[in-house]
Amino acid sequence: MATKTKYVDREVPQISLHNFEDRIDEISSQICTAAEDVGFFGIVNHGLSEEGVQSMFDVSESFFSLPDSTKATVPWSPQNVGWEKMSQVRPSTGEADTKESYQLQFGENMANTWISKEELPEFKDKSLEFMHRVQGISEQIMICLARGLGFHDDYFVKYHDVSRPDAQSTLRLLHYYETPKTNDDIVRHRAGAHVDWGFLTLLFQRAGQSGLEICPGREVVTEFGLGDEWTKIEFEPGVIVCNIGDLLMSWSDDRFKSTYHRVKAPCEEGDYFGERYSIAFFNQPVKEAVIQGPKKKYPAVMGEEFNRAAMARNFGRLQEKLRANEGEKAVEQRLKSGSAVVAAAA
């Protein structure tokens, strides 16, 4: 049976990108302070209209409303693209998230992974248009983060060049299933507690479809460090929720914090039990990017190597969880189903 969550108040600032060129020093200071203190912040006045965001949600729904047999024509692959359903298992829970997702990229990894134009004629064009818009906002934030670390303004931007065939940044369309309001003693996880292992995440949520919660406290990127005091993140329409990933935490010598977060499955009075849609844009550097902070706290690694190591670390943690909860057979079953692989890649 689910236990009642302990909540605490934490300040998660909203930062305006208005008049970016003239206010860049002020904005950089605000973003870097938020990255240091809590690892989460909201962005407003970013230039992306609410109408544009809702239009992308409509595009997302058009995909998820297709029959599973059609969505299965673009299955998830180890390149971190494609559709999965109820197969993302978090190391923190050992259970599958109650959701489905479709992951999109800019480059060569998307070959044969776009849903056909016969099914959704405008899906690819509208998705790429939205992705490029969000990429532009991401690059403004990257400039601020680079300044805070003493790098040149374009330091992170050049490593996230989405025109390159080896670009790895990913847009994830997410659909969480409706949860029964009656207590059936089944513990569900919409998105179990985790950290993002990329550079920077930009998240779009629909108003009224709450559930995102954070639990700061990690001091070094190599620790898992789960606490039990959570803070709800509920921003109004027009706000993009941003958070630091493990890769940037390492790249900043642990100065910027990659914070544990989750989408809590509803189980308490006031929770939202209906189906939930969100969209996440994961900024990830190109495979050949050299990852090392200004103080060189960690050895230099390539972008592709960092991602592979993060996947292996998550997979190892999941194996430990399954063995502790269910024994060796559980690990074997996950491997056969492929769900453990999805968990490691997310």
Short mmCIF file of C-alpha atoms in Angstrom, two decimals:
data_model
loop_
_atom_site.label_atom_id
_atom_site.label_comp_id
_atom_site.label_asym_id
_atom_site.label_seq_id
_atom_site.Cartn_x
_atom_site.Cartn_y
_atom_site.Cartn_z
CA MET A 1 0.00 0.00 0.00
CA ALA A 2 1.27 3.49 -0.84
CA THR A 3 2.54 5.57 2.07
CA LYS A 4 1.64 9.20 2.55
CA THR A 5 4.22 11.58 1.10
CA LYS A 6 6.08 14.04 3.32
CA TYR A 7 6.11 17.44 1.63
CA VAL A 8 8.31 20.46 2.31
CA ASP A 9 8.40 23.93 0.77
CA ARG A 10 11.36 24.79 -1.45
CA GLU A 11 11.88 27.82 -3.63
CA VAL A 12 11.90 26.97 -7.34
CA PRO A 13 12.43 30.31 -9.10
CA GLN A 14 10.84 31.58 -12.29
CA ILE A 15 13.35 33.32 -14.54
CA SER A 16 12.40 35.65 -17.37
CA LEU A 17 14.33 35.58 -20.65
CA HIS A 18 12.80 38.92 -21.67
CA ASN A 19 15.27 41.26 -23.41
CA PHE A 20 17.87 38.48 -23.30
CA GLU A 21 20.78 40.26 -24.97
CA ASP A 22 20.64 43.30 -22.68
CA ARG A 23 19.96 41.28 -19.50
CA ILE A 24 22.27 38.35 -20.16
CA ASP A 25 24.44 38.93 -17.07
CA GLU A 26 21.40 39.13 -14.78
CA ILE A 27 19.75 36.10 -16.35
CA SER A 28 22.99 34.09 -16.20
CA SER A 29 23.32 34.83 -12.49
CA GLN A 30 19.73 33.78 -11.81
CA ILE A 31 19.99 30.54 -13.79
CA CYS A 32 23.32 29.52 -12.25
CA THR A 33 22.07 30.24 -8.73
CA ALA A 34 19.01 28.06 -9.32
CA ALA A 35 21.20 25.33 -10.82
CA GLU A 36 23.39 25.39 -7.72
CA ASP A 37 20.63 25.56 -5.11
CA VAL A 38 17.87 23.23 -6.32
CA GLY A 39 18.64 22.09 -9.89
CA PHE A 40 15.15 23.10 -11.08
CA PHE A 41 13.79 26.44 -12.34
CA GLY A 42 11.02 27.81 -14.52
CA ILE A 43 11.57 29.88 -17.68
CA VAL A 44 9.09 32.57 -18.77
CA ASN A 45 9.06 35.09 -21.64
CA HIS A 46 10.92 32.58 -23.75
CA GLY A 47 9.25 33.40 -27.06
CA LEU A 48 7.30 30.17 -27.50
CA SER A 49 3.58 30.88 -27.46
CA GLU A 50 1.16 28.85 -25.38
CA GLU A 51 -0.77 28.24 -28.60
CA GLY A 52 2.36 26.67 -30.09
CA VAL A 53 2.83 24.43 -27.06
CA GLN A 54 -0.79 23.28 -27.09
CA SER A 55 -0.53 22.60 -30.82
CA MET A 56 2.36 20.24 -30.09
CA PHE A 57 0.28 18.53 -27.42
CA ASP A 58 -2.37 17.98 -30.10
CA VAL A 59 0.30 16.42 -32.32
CA SER A 60 1.34 14.18 -29.43
CA GLU A 61 -2.23 13.05 -28.77
CA SER A 62 -2.69 12.25 -32.44
CA PHE A 63 0.12 9.71 -32.14
CA PHE A 64 -0.98 8.15 -28.87
CA SER A 65 -4.55 7.78 -30.12
CA LEU A 66 -3.33 5.38 -32.82
CA PRO A 67 -3.78 1.63 -32.25
CA ASP A 68 -0.89 -0.05 -30.47
CA SER A 69 -0.28 -2.17 -33.55
CA THR A 70 0.38 1.01 -35.54
CA LYS A 71 2.60 2.58 -32.89
CA ALA A 72 4.54 -0.67 -32.76
CA THR A 73 5.76 0.00 -36.31
CA VAL A 74 8.21 2.51 -34.75
CA PRO A 75 9.51 0.52 -31.74
CA TRP A 76 12.00 1.86 -29.21
CA SER A 77 15.64 1.12 -30.02
CA PRO A 78 18.96 1.46 -28.14
CA GLN A 79 19.53 4.70 -30.08
CA ASN A 80 16.98 6.12 -27.61
CA VAL A 81 14.29 6.72 -30.22
CA GLY A 82 10.91 5.14 -30.89
CA TRP A 83 7.79 4.05 -28.98
CA GLU A 84 7.59 2.10 -25.74
CA LYS A 85 4.66 1.14 -23.56
CA MET A 86 4.80 0.15 -19.89
CA SER A 87 8.41 -0.93 -20.32
CA GLN A 88 10.45 1.78 -18.60
CA VAL A 89 11.59 0.34 -15.28
CA ARG A 90 13.25 2.71 -12.82
CA PRO A 91 16.04 1.52 -10.50
CA SER A 92 14.27 3.34 -7.63
CA THR A 93 11.11 1.21 -7.93
CA GLY A 94 11.92 -1.93 -9.87
CA GLU A 95 8.50 -1.55 -11.54
CA ALA A 96 7.40 -0.26 -14.92
CA ASP A 97 6.12 3.30 -15.21
CA THR A 98 2.40 3.36 -16.07
CA LYS A 99 2.86 5.27 -19.29
CA GLU A 100 3.83 5.15 -22.94
CA SER A 101 6.28 7.43 -24.75
CA TYR A 102 7.55 8.23 -28.23
CA GLN A 103 11.10 9.56 -28.48
CA LEU A 104 12.25 11.71 -31.41
CA GLN A 105 15.65 13.03 -32.48
CA PHE A 106 17.01 15.30 -35.20
CA GLY A 107 19.69 13.15 -36.80
CA GLU A 108 20.43 9.81 -38.35
CA ASN A 109 19.09 7.84 -35.38
CA MET A 110 15.56 8.59 -36.59
CA ALA A 111 15.97 6.68 -39.83
CA ASN A 112 12.84 4.51 -40.25
CA THR A 113 11.56 5.63 -36.82
CA TRP A 114 9.14 8.39 -37.84
CA ILE A 115 5.50 7.34 -37.90
CA SER A 116 4.47 7.10 -41.54
CA LYS A 117 2.94 10.06 -43.33
CA GLU A 118 0.10 7.79 -44.38
CA GLU A 119 -0.91 7.58 -40.71
CA LEU A 120 -0.11 11.16 -39.63
CA PRO A 121 0.77 13.37 -42.62
CA GLU A 122 1.99 16.41 -40.65
CA PHE A 123 3.51 14.70 -37.63
CA LYS A 124 7.17 14.83 -38.64
CA ASP A 125 7.16 18.41 -39.92
CA LYS A 126 5.30 19.80 -36.91
CA SER A 127 7.45 17.86 -34.46
CA LEU A 128 10.71 19.06 -36.02
CA GLU A 129 9.47 22.65 -36.10
CA PHE A 130 8.70 22.47 -32.37
CA MET A 131 12.01 20.76 -31.63
CA HIS A 132 13.98 23.51 -33.37
CA ARG A 133 12.07 26.17 -31.43
CA VAL A 134 12.87 24.50 -28.12
CA GLN A 135 16.48 24.02 -29.22
CA GLY A 136 16.75 27.79 -29.65
CA ILE A 137 15.52 28.38 -26.09
CA SER A 138 17.91 25.72 -24.82
CA GLU A 139 20.84 27.49 -26.47
CA GLN A 140 20.07 30.71 -24.57
CA ILE A 141 20.19 28.77 -21.31
CA MET A 142 23.42 27.06 -22.42
CA ILE A 143 25.07 30.45 -22.92
CA CYS A 144 24.16 31.41 -19.36
CA LEU A 145 25.47 28.14 -17.94
CA ALA A 146 28.71 28.45 -19.90
CA ARG A 147 29.26 31.96 -18.56
CA GLY A 148 28.68 30.75 -15.02
CA LEU A 149 31.43 28.14 -15.43
CA GLY A 150 33.89 30.53 -17.08
CA PHE A 151 33.59 29.01 -20.56
CA HIS A 152 33.10 30.94 -23.80
CA ASP A 153 29.47 31.76 -24.59
CA ASP A 154 29.25 29.17 -27.38
CA TYR A 155 31.02 26.40 -25.46
CA PHE A 156 27.95 24.26 -24.78
CA VAL A 157 26.03 25.40 -27.86
CA LYS A 158 28.65 24.00 -30.26
CA TYR A 159 28.51 20.63 -28.51
CA HIS A 160 24.74 20.51 -29.00
CA ASP A 161 24.67 21.21 -32.73
CA VAL A 162 21.50 19.45 -33.88
CA SER A 163 22.47 19.82 -37.55
CA ARG A 164 25.12 17.14 -37.07
CA PRO A 165 24.19 13.55 -37.97
CA ASP A 166 25.39 12.35 -34.54
CA ALA A 167 23.13 14.76 -32.62
CA GLN A 168 21.59 13.04 -29.58
CA SER A 169 19.13 15.60 -28.17
CA THR A 170 15.72 13.98 -27.77
CA LEU A 171 12.10 15.09 -27.61
CA ARG A 172 9.99 12.67 -25.57
CA LEU A 173 6.23 12.71 -25.97
CA LEU A 174 4.64 11.22 -22.84
CA HIS A 175 1.21 9.79 -22.10
CA TYR A 176 0.48 8.60 -18.56
CA TYR A 177 -2.53 6.35 -18.14
CA GLU A 178 -5.53 7.13 -15.97
CA THR A 179 -5.24 5.69 -12.46
CA PRO A 180 -8.16 4.05 -10.61
CA LYS A 181 -9.57 6.24 -7.84
CA THR A 182 -10.45 3.26 -5.70
CA ASN A 183 -7.81 1.87 -3.37
CA ASP A 184 -6.88 -1.58 -4.67
CA ASP A 185 -3.61 -1.80 -2.68
CA ILE A 186 -1.56 -1.70 -5.90
CA VAL A 187 1.35 0.73 -5.82
CA ARG A 188 1.70 2.42 -9.20
CA HIS A 189 4.49 4.62 -10.52
CA ARG A 190 3.77 7.13 -13.25
CA ALA A 191 7.49 7.93 -13.37
CA GLY A 192 9.51 6.51 -10.50
CA ALA A 193 12.10 8.68 -8.76
CA HIS A 194 15.10 9.28 -11.03
CA VAL A 195 17.59 11.79 -12.30
CA ASP A 196 18.03 12.74 -15.94
CA TRP A 197 21.43 11.65 -17.18
CA GLY A 198 21.66 14.21 -19.99
CA PHE A 199 22.72 17.85 -19.99
CA LEU A 200 19.56 19.91 -19.52
CA THR A 201 15.83 19.06 -19.67
CA LEU A 202 13.00 21.38 -20.70
CA LEU A 203 9.56 20.12 -19.66
CA PHE A 204 6.12 21.16 -20.87
CA GLN A 205 3.07 20.27 -18.77
CA ARG A 206 -0.63 20.71 -19.30
CA ALA A 207 -2.46 22.85 -16.78
CA GLY A 208 -4.30 20.82 -14.17
CA GLN A 209 -2.38 17.63 -14.88
CA SER A 210 -0.09 17.75 -11.88
CA GLY A 211 2.25 15.16 -10.43
CA LEU A 212 5.84 16.39 -10.89
CA GLU A 213 7.76 16.40 -7.58
CA ILE A 214 11.42 16.97 -6.68
CA CYS A 215 13.72 15.82 -3.88
CA PRO A 216 17.08 17.70 -3.87
CA GLY A 217 20.10 16.70 -1.81
CA ARG A 218 22.72 15.08 -4.04
CA GLU A 219 26.18 16.56 -3.57
CA VAL A 220 28.17 14.47 -6.06
CA VAL A 221 27.06 12.98 -9.36
CA THR A 222 28.29 9.49 -8.44
CA GLU A 223 25.77 9.02 -5.60
CA PHE A 224 22.12 7.97 -5.85
CA GLY A 225 21.07 9.64 -2.57
CA LEU A 226 17.30 9.37 -2.40
CA GLY A 227 15.60 11.37 0.34
CA ASP A 228 11.99 11.25 1.45
CA GLU A 229 10.96 14.94 1.55
CA TRP A 230 9.32 16.05 -1.67
CA THR A 231 8.23 19.35 -3.18
CA LYS A 232 5.43 19.68 -5.74
CA ILE A 233 6.25 21.57 -8.93
CA GLU A 234 3.15 23.25 -10.29
CA PHE A 235 3.70 26.12 -12.70
CA GLU A 236 1.00 27.91 -14.66
CA PRO A 237 0.75 27.78 -18.49
CA GLY A 238 3.54 29.64 -20.25
CA VAL A 239 6.26 28.34 -17.94
CA ILE A 240 8.86 25.84 -19.13
CA VAL A 241 10.21 23.73 -16.27
CA CYS A 242 13.97 23.19 -16.59
CA ASN A 243 16.27 20.87 -14.70
CA ILE A 244 19.94 19.96 -14.66
CA GLY A 245 21.00 16.44 -15.71
CA ASP A 246 23.86 14.25 -14.52
CA LEU A 247 26.03 15.11 -17.49
CA LEU A 248 25.98 18.83 -16.67
CA MET A 249 26.48 18.07 -12.97
CA SER A 250 29.67 16.24 -13.94
CA TRP A 251 30.61 18.94 -16.48
CA SER A 252 30.32 21.57 -13.72
CA ASP A 253 32.44 19.57 -11.23
CA ASP A 254 29.27 18.97 -9.15
CA ARG A 255 28.50 22.69 -8.84
CA PHE A 256 25.17 22.42 -10.67
CA LYS A 257 22.83 19.84 -9.14
CA SER A 258 21.03 17.03 -10.94
CA THR A 259 18.00 16.56 -8.71
CA TYR A 260 15.88 13.47 -8.10
CA HIS A 261 12.33 13.90 -9.35
CA ARG A 262 9.28 11.81 -10.16
CA VAL A 263 5.75 11.95 -11.48
CA LYS A 264 3.87 10.59 -8.51
CA ALA A 265 1.06 8.17 -9.15
CA PRO A 266 -2.11 9.60 -7.57
CA CYS A 267 -3.04 7.96 -4.31
CA GLU A 268 -4.01 10.79 -1.96
CA GLU A 269 -6.89 13.27 -1.77
CA GLY A 270 -6.30 16.15 -4.16
CA ASP A 271 -4.14 14.16 -6.56
CA TYR A 272 -4.90 14.14 -10.29
CA PHE A 273 -6.11 10.65 -11.31
CA GLY A 274 -6.85 11.28 -14.99
CA GLU A 275 -4.61 10.58 -17.95
CA ARG A 276 -1.66 12.96 -18.16
CA TYR A 277 0.31 14.33 -21.10
CA SER A 278 3.70 16.01 -20.94
CA ILE A 279 6.56 16.76 -23.33
CA ALA A 280 10.23 16.69 -22.37
CA PHE A 281 13.18 17.95 -24.41
CA PHE A 282 16.47 16.36 -23.35
CA ASN A 283 19.54 18.32 -24.41
CA GLN A 284 22.35 15.84 -24.94
CA PRO A 285 25.72 16.66 -26.52
CA VAL A 286 26.95 15.09 -29.73
CA LYS A 287 28.79 11.81 -29.39
CA GLU A 288 32.24 13.38 -29.85
CA ALA A 289 31.81 16.12 -27.24
CA VAL A 290 34.56 16.19 -24.59
CA ILE A 291 32.98 16.23 -21.12
CA GLN A 292 35.16 17.72 -18.39
CA GLY A 293 34.57 20.55 -15.93
CA PRO A 294 36.80 23.63 -15.51
CA LYS A 295 38.35 22.18 -12.33
CA LYS A 296 38.84 18.75 -13.94
CA LYS A 297 37.29 16.97 -10.96
CA TYR A 298 36.42 13.99 -13.16
CA PRO A 299 38.40 12.44 -16.05
CA ALA A 300 37.54 13.68 -19.52
CA VAL A 301 35.07 11.44 -21.38
CA MET A 302 33.34 11.63 -24.74
CA GLY A 303 29.62 12.34 -24.90
CA GLU A 304 28.83 8.87 -26.23
CA GLU A 305 30.97 7.26 -23.50
CA PHE A 306 29.24 9.25 -20.75
CA ASN A 307 25.82 8.13 -21.96
CA ARG A 308 26.92 4.51 -22.18
CA ALA A 309 28.35 4.63 -18.64
CA ALA A 310 25.15 6.23 -17.31
CA MET A 311 23.05 3.50 -18.90
CA ALA A 312 25.28 0.81 -17.43
CA ARG A 313 25.14 2.41 -13.98
CA ASN A 314 21.34 2.61 -14.05
CA PHE A 315 21.11 -0.96 -15.28
CA GLY A 316 23.39 -2.15 -12.47
CA ARG A 317 21.28 -0.34 -9.91
CA LEU A 318 18.12 -1.90 -11.37
CA GLN A 319 19.64 -5.36 -11.16
CA GLU A 320 20.42 -4.78 -7.47
CA LYS A 321 16.83 -3.64 -6.87
CA LEU A 322 15.29 -6.62 -8.63
CA ARG A 323 17.55 -9.10 -6.87
CA ALA A 324 16.69 -7.59 -3.50
CA ASN A 325 12.95 -7.57 -4.18
CA GLU A 326 12.34 -10.64 -6.29
CA GLY A 327 15.56 -12.61 -6.77
CA GLU A 328 17.66 -13.59 -9.75
CA LYS A 329 14.70 -14.75 -11.86
CA ALA A 330 13.31 -11.22 -11.92
CA VAL A 331 16.51 -9.97 -13.55
CA GLU A 332 16.32 -12.70 -16.19
CA GLN A 333 12.68 -11.89 -16.95
CA ARG A 334 13.45 -8.18 -17.41
CA LEU A 335 16.27 -8.99 -19.77
CA LYS A 336 14.03 -11.26 -21.85
CA SER A 337 11.27 -8.63 -22.05
CA GLY A 338 13.68 -5.81 -22.91
CA SER A 339 12.19 -3.48 -20.29
CA ALA A 340 15.40 -3.32 -18.28
CA VAL A 341 17.19 -2.00 -21.34
CA VAL A 342 14.66 0.80 -21.72
CA ALA A 343 15.14 1.65 -18.05
CA ALA A 344 18.87 1.95 -18.46
CA ALA A 345 18.54 4.21 -21.49
CA ALA A 346 16.07 6.72 -20.07
#
